[in-house]
Short mmCIF file of C-alpha atoms and ligand atoms in Angstrom, two decimals:
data_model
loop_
_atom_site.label_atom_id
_atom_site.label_comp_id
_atom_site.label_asym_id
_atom_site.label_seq_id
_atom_site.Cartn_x
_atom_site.Cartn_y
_atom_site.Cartn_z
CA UNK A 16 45.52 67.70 76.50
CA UNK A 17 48.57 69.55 76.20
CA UNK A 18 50.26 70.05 79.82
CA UNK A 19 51.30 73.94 79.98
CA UNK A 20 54.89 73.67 82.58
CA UNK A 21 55.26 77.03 84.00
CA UNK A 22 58.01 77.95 85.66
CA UNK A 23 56.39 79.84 88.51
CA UNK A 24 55.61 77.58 91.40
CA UNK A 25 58.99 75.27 90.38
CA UNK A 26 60.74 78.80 91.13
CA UNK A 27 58.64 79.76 94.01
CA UNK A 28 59.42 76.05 95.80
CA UNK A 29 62.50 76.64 95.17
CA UNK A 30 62.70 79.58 96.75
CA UNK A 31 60.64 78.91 99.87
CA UNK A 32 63.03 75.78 100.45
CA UNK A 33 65.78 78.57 100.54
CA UNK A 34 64.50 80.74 103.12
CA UNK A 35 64.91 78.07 106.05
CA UNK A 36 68.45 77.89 104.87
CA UNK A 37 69.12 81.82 104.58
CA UNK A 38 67.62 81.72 108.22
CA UNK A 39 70.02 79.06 109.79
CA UNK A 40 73.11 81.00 107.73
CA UNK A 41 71.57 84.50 109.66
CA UNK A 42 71.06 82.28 113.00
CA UNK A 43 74.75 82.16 112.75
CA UNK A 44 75.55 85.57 111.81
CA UNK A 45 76.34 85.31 107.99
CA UNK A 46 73.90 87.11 105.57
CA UNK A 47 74.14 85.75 102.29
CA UNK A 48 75.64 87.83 99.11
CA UNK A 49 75.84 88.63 95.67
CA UNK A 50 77.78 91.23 94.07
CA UNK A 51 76.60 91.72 90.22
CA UNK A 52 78.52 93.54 88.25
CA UNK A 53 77.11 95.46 84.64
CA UNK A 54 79.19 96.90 82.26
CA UNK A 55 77.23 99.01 80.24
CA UNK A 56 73.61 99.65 79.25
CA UNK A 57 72.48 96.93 77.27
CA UNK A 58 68.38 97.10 77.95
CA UNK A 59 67.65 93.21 78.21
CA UNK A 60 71.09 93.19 80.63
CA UNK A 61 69.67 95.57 82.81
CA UNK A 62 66.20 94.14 82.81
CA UNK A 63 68.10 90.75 84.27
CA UNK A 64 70.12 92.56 86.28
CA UNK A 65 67.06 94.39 88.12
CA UNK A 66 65.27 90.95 88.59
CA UNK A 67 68.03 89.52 89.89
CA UNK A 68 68.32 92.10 92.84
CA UNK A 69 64.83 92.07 93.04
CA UNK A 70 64.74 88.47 94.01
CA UNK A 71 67.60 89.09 96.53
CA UNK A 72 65.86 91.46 97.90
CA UNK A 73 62.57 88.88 98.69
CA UNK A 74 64.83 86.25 100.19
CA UNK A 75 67.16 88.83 102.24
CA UNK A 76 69.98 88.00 100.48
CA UNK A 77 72.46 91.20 100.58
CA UNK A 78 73.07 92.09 97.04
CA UNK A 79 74.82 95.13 95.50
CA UNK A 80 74.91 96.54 91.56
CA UNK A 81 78.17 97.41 90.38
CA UNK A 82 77.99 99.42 87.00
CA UNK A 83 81.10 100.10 84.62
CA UNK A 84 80.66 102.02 81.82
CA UNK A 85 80.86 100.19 78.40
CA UNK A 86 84.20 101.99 77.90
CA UNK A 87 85.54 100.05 81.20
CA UNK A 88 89.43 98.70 80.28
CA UNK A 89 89.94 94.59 81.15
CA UNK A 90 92.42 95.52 83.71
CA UNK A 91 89.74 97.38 85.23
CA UNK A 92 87.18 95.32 85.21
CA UNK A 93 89.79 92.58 86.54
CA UNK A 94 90.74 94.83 89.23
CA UNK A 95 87.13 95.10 90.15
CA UNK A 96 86.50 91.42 90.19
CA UNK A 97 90.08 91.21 92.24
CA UNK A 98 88.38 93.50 94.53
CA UNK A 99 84.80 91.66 94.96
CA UNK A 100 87.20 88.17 95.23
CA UNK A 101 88.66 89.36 98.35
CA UNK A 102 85.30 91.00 99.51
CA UNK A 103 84.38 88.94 102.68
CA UNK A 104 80.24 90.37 102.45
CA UNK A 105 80.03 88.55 98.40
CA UNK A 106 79.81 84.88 98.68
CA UNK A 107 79.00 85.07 94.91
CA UNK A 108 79.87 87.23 91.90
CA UNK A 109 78.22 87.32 88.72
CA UNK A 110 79.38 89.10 85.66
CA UNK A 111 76.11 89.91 83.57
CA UNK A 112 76.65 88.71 80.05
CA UNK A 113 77.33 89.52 76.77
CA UNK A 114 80.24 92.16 78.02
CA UNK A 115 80.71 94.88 75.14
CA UNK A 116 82.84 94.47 72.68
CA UNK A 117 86.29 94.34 73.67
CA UNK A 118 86.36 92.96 76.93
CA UNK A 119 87.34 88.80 77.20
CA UNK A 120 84.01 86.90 78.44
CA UNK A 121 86.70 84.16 79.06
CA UNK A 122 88.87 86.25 81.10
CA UNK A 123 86.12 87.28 83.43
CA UNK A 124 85.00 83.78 83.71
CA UNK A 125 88.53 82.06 84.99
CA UNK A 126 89.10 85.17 86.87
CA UNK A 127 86.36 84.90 89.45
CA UNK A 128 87.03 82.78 92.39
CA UNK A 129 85.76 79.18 91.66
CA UNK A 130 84.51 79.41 95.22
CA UNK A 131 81.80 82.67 94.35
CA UNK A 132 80.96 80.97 90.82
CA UNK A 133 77.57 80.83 91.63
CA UNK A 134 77.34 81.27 87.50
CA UNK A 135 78.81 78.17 87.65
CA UNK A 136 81.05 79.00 84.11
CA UNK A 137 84.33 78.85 85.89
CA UNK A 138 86.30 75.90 83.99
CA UNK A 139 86.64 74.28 87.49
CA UNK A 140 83.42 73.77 88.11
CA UNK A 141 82.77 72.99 84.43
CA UNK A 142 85.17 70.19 85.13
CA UNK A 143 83.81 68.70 88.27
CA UNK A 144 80.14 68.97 86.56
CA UNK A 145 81.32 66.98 83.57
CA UNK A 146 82.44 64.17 86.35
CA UNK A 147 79.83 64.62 88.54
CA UNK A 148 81.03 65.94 90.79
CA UNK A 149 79.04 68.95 92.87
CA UNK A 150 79.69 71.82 92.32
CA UNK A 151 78.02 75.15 91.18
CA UNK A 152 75.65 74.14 88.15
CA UNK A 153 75.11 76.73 85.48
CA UNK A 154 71.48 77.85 86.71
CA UNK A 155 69.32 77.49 83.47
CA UNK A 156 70.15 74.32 83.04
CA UNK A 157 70.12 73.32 86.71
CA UNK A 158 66.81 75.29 86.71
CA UNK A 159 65.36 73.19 84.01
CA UNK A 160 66.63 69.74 85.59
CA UNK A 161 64.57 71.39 88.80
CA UNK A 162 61.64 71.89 86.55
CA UNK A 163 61.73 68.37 84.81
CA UNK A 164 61.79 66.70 88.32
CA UNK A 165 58.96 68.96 89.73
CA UNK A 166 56.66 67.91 86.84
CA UNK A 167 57.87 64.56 87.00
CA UNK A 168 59.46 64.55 83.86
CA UNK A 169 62.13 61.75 83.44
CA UNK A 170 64.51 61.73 81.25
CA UNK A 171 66.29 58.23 81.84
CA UNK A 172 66.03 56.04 79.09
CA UNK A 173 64.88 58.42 76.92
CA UNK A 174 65.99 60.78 73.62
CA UNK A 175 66.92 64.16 74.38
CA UNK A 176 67.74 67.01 71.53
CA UNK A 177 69.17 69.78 72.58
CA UNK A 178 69.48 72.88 69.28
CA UNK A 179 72.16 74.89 70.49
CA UNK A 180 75.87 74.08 71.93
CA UNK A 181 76.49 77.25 73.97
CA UNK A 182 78.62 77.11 77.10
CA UNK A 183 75.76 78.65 79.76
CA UNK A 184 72.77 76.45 78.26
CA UNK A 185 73.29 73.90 75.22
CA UNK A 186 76.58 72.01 76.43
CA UNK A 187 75.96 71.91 80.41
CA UNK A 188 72.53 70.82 79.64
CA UNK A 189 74.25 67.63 77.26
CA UNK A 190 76.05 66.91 80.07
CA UNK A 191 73.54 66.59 83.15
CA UNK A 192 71.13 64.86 81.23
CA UNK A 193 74.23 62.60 80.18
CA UNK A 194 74.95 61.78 83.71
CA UNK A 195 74.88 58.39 85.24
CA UNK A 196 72.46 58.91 87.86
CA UNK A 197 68.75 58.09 88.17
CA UNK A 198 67.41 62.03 87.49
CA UNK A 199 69.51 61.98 84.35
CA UNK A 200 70.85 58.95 82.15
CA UNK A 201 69.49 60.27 79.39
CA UNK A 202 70.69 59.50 75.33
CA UNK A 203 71.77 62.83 74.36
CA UNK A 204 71.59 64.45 70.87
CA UNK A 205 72.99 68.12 70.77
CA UNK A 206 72.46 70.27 67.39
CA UNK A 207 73.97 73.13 66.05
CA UNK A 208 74.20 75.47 63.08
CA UNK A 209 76.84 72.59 61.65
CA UNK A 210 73.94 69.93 62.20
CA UNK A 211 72.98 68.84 58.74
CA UNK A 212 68.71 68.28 58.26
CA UNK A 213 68.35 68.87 61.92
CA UNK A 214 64.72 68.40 61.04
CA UNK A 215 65.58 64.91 61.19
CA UNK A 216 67.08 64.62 64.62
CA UNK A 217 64.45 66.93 66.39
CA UNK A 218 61.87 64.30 65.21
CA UNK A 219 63.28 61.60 67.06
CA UNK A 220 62.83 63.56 70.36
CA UNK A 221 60.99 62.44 73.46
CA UNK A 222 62.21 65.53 74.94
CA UNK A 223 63.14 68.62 73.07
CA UNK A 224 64.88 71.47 74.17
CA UNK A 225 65.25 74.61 72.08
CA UNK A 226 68.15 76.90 73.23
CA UNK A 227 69.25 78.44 69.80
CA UNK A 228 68.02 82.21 70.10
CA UNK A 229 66.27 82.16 66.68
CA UNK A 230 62.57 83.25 67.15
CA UNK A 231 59.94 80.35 66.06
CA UNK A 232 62.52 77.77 64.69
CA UNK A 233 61.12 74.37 66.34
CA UNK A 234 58.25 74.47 64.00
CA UNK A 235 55.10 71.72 63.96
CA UNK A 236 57.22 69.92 61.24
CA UNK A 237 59.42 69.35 63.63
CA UNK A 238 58.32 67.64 66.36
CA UNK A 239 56.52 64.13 66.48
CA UNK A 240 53.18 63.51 68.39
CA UNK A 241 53.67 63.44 72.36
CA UNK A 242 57.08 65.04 72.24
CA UNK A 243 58.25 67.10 75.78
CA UNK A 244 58.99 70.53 74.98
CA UNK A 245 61.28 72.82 76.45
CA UNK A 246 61.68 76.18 75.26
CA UNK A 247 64.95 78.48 76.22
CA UNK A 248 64.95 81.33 73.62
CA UNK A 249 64.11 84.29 74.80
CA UNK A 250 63.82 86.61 71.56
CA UNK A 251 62.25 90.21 71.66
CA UNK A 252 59.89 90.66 68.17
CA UNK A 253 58.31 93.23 66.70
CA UNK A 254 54.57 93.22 67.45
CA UNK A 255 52.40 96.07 66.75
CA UNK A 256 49.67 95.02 68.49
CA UNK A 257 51.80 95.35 71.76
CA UNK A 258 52.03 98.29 73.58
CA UNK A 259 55.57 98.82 72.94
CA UNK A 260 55.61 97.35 69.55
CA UNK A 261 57.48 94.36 70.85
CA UNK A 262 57.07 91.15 72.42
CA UNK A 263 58.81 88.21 73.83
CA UNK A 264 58.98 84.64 72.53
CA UNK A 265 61.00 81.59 72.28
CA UNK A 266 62.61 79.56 70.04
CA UNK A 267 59.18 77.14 69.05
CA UNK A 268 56.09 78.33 67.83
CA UNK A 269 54.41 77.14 70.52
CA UNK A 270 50.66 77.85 68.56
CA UNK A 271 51.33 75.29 66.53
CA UNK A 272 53.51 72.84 68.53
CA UNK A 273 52.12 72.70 71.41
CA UNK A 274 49.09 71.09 69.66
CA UNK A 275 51.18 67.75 68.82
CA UNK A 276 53.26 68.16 72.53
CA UNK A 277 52.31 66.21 75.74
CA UNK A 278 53.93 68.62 77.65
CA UNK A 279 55.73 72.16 76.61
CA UNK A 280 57.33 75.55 78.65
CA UNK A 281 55.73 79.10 77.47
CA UNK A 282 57.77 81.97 76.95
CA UNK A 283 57.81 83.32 79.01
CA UNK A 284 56.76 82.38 82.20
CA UNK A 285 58.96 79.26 81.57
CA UNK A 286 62.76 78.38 81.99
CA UNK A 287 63.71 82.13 82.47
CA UNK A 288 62.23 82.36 85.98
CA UNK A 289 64.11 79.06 87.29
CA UNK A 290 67.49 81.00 86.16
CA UNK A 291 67.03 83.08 88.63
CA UNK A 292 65.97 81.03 91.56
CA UNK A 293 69.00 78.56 90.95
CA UNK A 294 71.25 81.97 91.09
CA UNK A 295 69.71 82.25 94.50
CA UNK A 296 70.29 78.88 95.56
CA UNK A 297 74.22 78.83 94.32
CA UNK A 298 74.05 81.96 96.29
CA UNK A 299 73.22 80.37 99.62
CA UNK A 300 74.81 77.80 98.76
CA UNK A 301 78.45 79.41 98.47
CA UNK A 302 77.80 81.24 101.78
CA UNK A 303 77.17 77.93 103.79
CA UNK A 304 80.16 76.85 101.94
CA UNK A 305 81.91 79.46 103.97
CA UNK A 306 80.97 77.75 106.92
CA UNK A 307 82.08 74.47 106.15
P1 NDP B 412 74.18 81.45 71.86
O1 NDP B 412 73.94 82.43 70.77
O2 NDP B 412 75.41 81.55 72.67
O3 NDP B 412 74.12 79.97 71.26
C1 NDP B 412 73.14 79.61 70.35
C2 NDP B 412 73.37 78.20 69.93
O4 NDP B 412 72.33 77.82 69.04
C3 NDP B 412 74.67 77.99 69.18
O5 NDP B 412 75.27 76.79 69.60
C4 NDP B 412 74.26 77.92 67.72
O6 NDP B 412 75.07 77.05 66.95
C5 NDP B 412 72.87 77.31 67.85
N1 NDP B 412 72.00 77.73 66.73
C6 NDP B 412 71.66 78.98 66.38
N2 NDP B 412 70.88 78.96 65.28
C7 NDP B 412 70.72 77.66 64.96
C8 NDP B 412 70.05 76.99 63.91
N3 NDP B 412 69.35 77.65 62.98
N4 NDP B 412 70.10 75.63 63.87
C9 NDP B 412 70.80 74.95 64.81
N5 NDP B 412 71.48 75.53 65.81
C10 NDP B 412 71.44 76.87 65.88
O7 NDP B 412 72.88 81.52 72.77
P2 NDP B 412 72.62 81.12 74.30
O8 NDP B 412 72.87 79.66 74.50
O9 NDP B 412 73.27 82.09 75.19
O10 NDP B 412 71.05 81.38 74.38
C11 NDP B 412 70.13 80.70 73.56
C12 NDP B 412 68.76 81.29 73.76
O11 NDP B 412 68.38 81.09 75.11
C13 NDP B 412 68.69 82.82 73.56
O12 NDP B 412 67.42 83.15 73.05
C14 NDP B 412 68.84 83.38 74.97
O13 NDP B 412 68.24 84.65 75.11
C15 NDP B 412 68.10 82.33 75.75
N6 NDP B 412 68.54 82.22 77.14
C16 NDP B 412 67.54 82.14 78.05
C17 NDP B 412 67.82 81.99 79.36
C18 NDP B 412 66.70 81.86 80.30
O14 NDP B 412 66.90 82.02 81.50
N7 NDP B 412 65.49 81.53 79.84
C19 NDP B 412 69.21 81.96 79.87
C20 NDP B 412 70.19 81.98 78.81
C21 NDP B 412 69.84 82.11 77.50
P3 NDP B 412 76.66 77.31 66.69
O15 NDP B 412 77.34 76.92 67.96
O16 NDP B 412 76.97 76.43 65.57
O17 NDP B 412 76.77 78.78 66.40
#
């Protein structure tokens, strides 16, 4: 019997472990915040954007919108982050991603103070997660370490493939399941669109983990018998039988694969709703920082 690993109470004990903390923080007179900051209208950035104040909102964590219009100049929107730096109520910032055209992703990312990374993308803390040492994780794949340790999933010992090498998901994933320590030590495969017959390595997986952004890829084919399942892609296909036409799904037809898997994440209702609890936790925890 297939084992269905939903994201919602791994978020949701998350989250409850962070409300003790946001109390002690307001015992001493600090409210946690996040500043978030949209440049233009992208719909799927605005849709994260409104969850992600949303969930401030249920934890009483002070958090403010800040939208540029997709015209905004770098020097502006460095300015801005200059601005939200030195602004004593933010403990974190987070740029919502992809900018539009034009505007430096890598910029942004080195210009935010290491200290309100809560992102974790800042090449400092990239750095002192590559040697272990804490720091602010990158929260989806923070949020699915979370996940595999609620369900009792361990990866030590064990084959992980990872399709998809991007700086927020494939690589920091690579690296904390590379980690010598007893939640992690895992062997590490990590594909990409340079990987040849990739069919190959996804079949030697104990533990998959699709983060490539191509609807249905990881198909049955694909996987062997018993094979852990994590699925990252969150793609937006047609579907007339939808009310909008549309639909969400990942990156694995999960019909068809989750027949053969022990143990797989839906889209959604997966991965995408530990993103935002580890946001709130590297959001508490760079206000007790502040303390320190
Ligand atoms: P990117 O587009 O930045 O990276 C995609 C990666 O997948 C690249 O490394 C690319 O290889 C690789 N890839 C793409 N197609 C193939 C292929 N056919 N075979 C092998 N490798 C392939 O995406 P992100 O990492 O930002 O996101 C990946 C997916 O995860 C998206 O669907 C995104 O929406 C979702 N996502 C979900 C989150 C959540 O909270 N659930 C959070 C963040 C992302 P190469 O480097 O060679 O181009």
């Amino acid at each position: 019997m297939t084992k269905i690993l939903y994201g919602k109470p791994v978020a949701e004990a998350v989250k409850e472990g962070l409300k003790s903390r946001i109390a002690d923080l307001n015992d001493k007179g600090l409210q946690p915040g996040l500043a978030v900051l949209l440049v233009g209208e992208d719909p799927a950035s605005c849709v994260y954007v409104r969850n992600k104040s949303r969930a401030c909102e249920e934890l009483g964590i002070f958090s403010e919108t800040i939208r540029l219009p997709r015209d905004t100049e770098q020097s502006r929107l460095n300015a801005k982050i200059d601005e939200l730096n030195a602004d004593p109520r933010f403990h974190g910032i987070l740029v919502q991603m992809p900018l539009p055209k034009g505007l430096s992703e890598r910029e942004v990312v080195r210009r935010i103070l290491p200290e309100k990374d809560v992102d974790g993308f800042h090449p400092f803390n990239v750095g002192s997660m590559v040697q272990g040492i804490p720091t602010f994780l990158p929260c989806t794949p923070a949020g699915i370490m979370k996940m595999m340790e609620y369900y009792d999933i361990r990866p030590a010992g064990k084959h992980v493939v990872i399709v998809g090498r991007s700086n927020i998901v494939g690589k920091p994933m690579a690296n904390l399941l590379c980690q010598k320590s007893p939640r992690a030590n895992a062997t590490v495969t990590l594909c990409h669109t340079a990987t040849e017959n990739l069919q190959a390595h996804t079949l030697q997986a104990d533990i998959l983990i699709a983060a490539a952004g191509m609807p249905g890829m990881i198909r049955e084919e694909m996987v062997r018998e018993g094979v852990i399942v994590i699925d990252v892609g969150v793609n937006r296909i047609p579907d007339p039988t939808a009310k909008n036409g549309t639909r969400l799904c990942g990156d694995v037809d999960f019909d068809r694969v989750s027949c053969k898997a022990a143990a797989i994440t839906p889209v959604p209702g997966g991965v995408g709703l530990m993103t935002i609890a580890m946001l709130m936790q590297n959001t508490v925890e760079a206000a007790e920082n502040c303390l320190k």
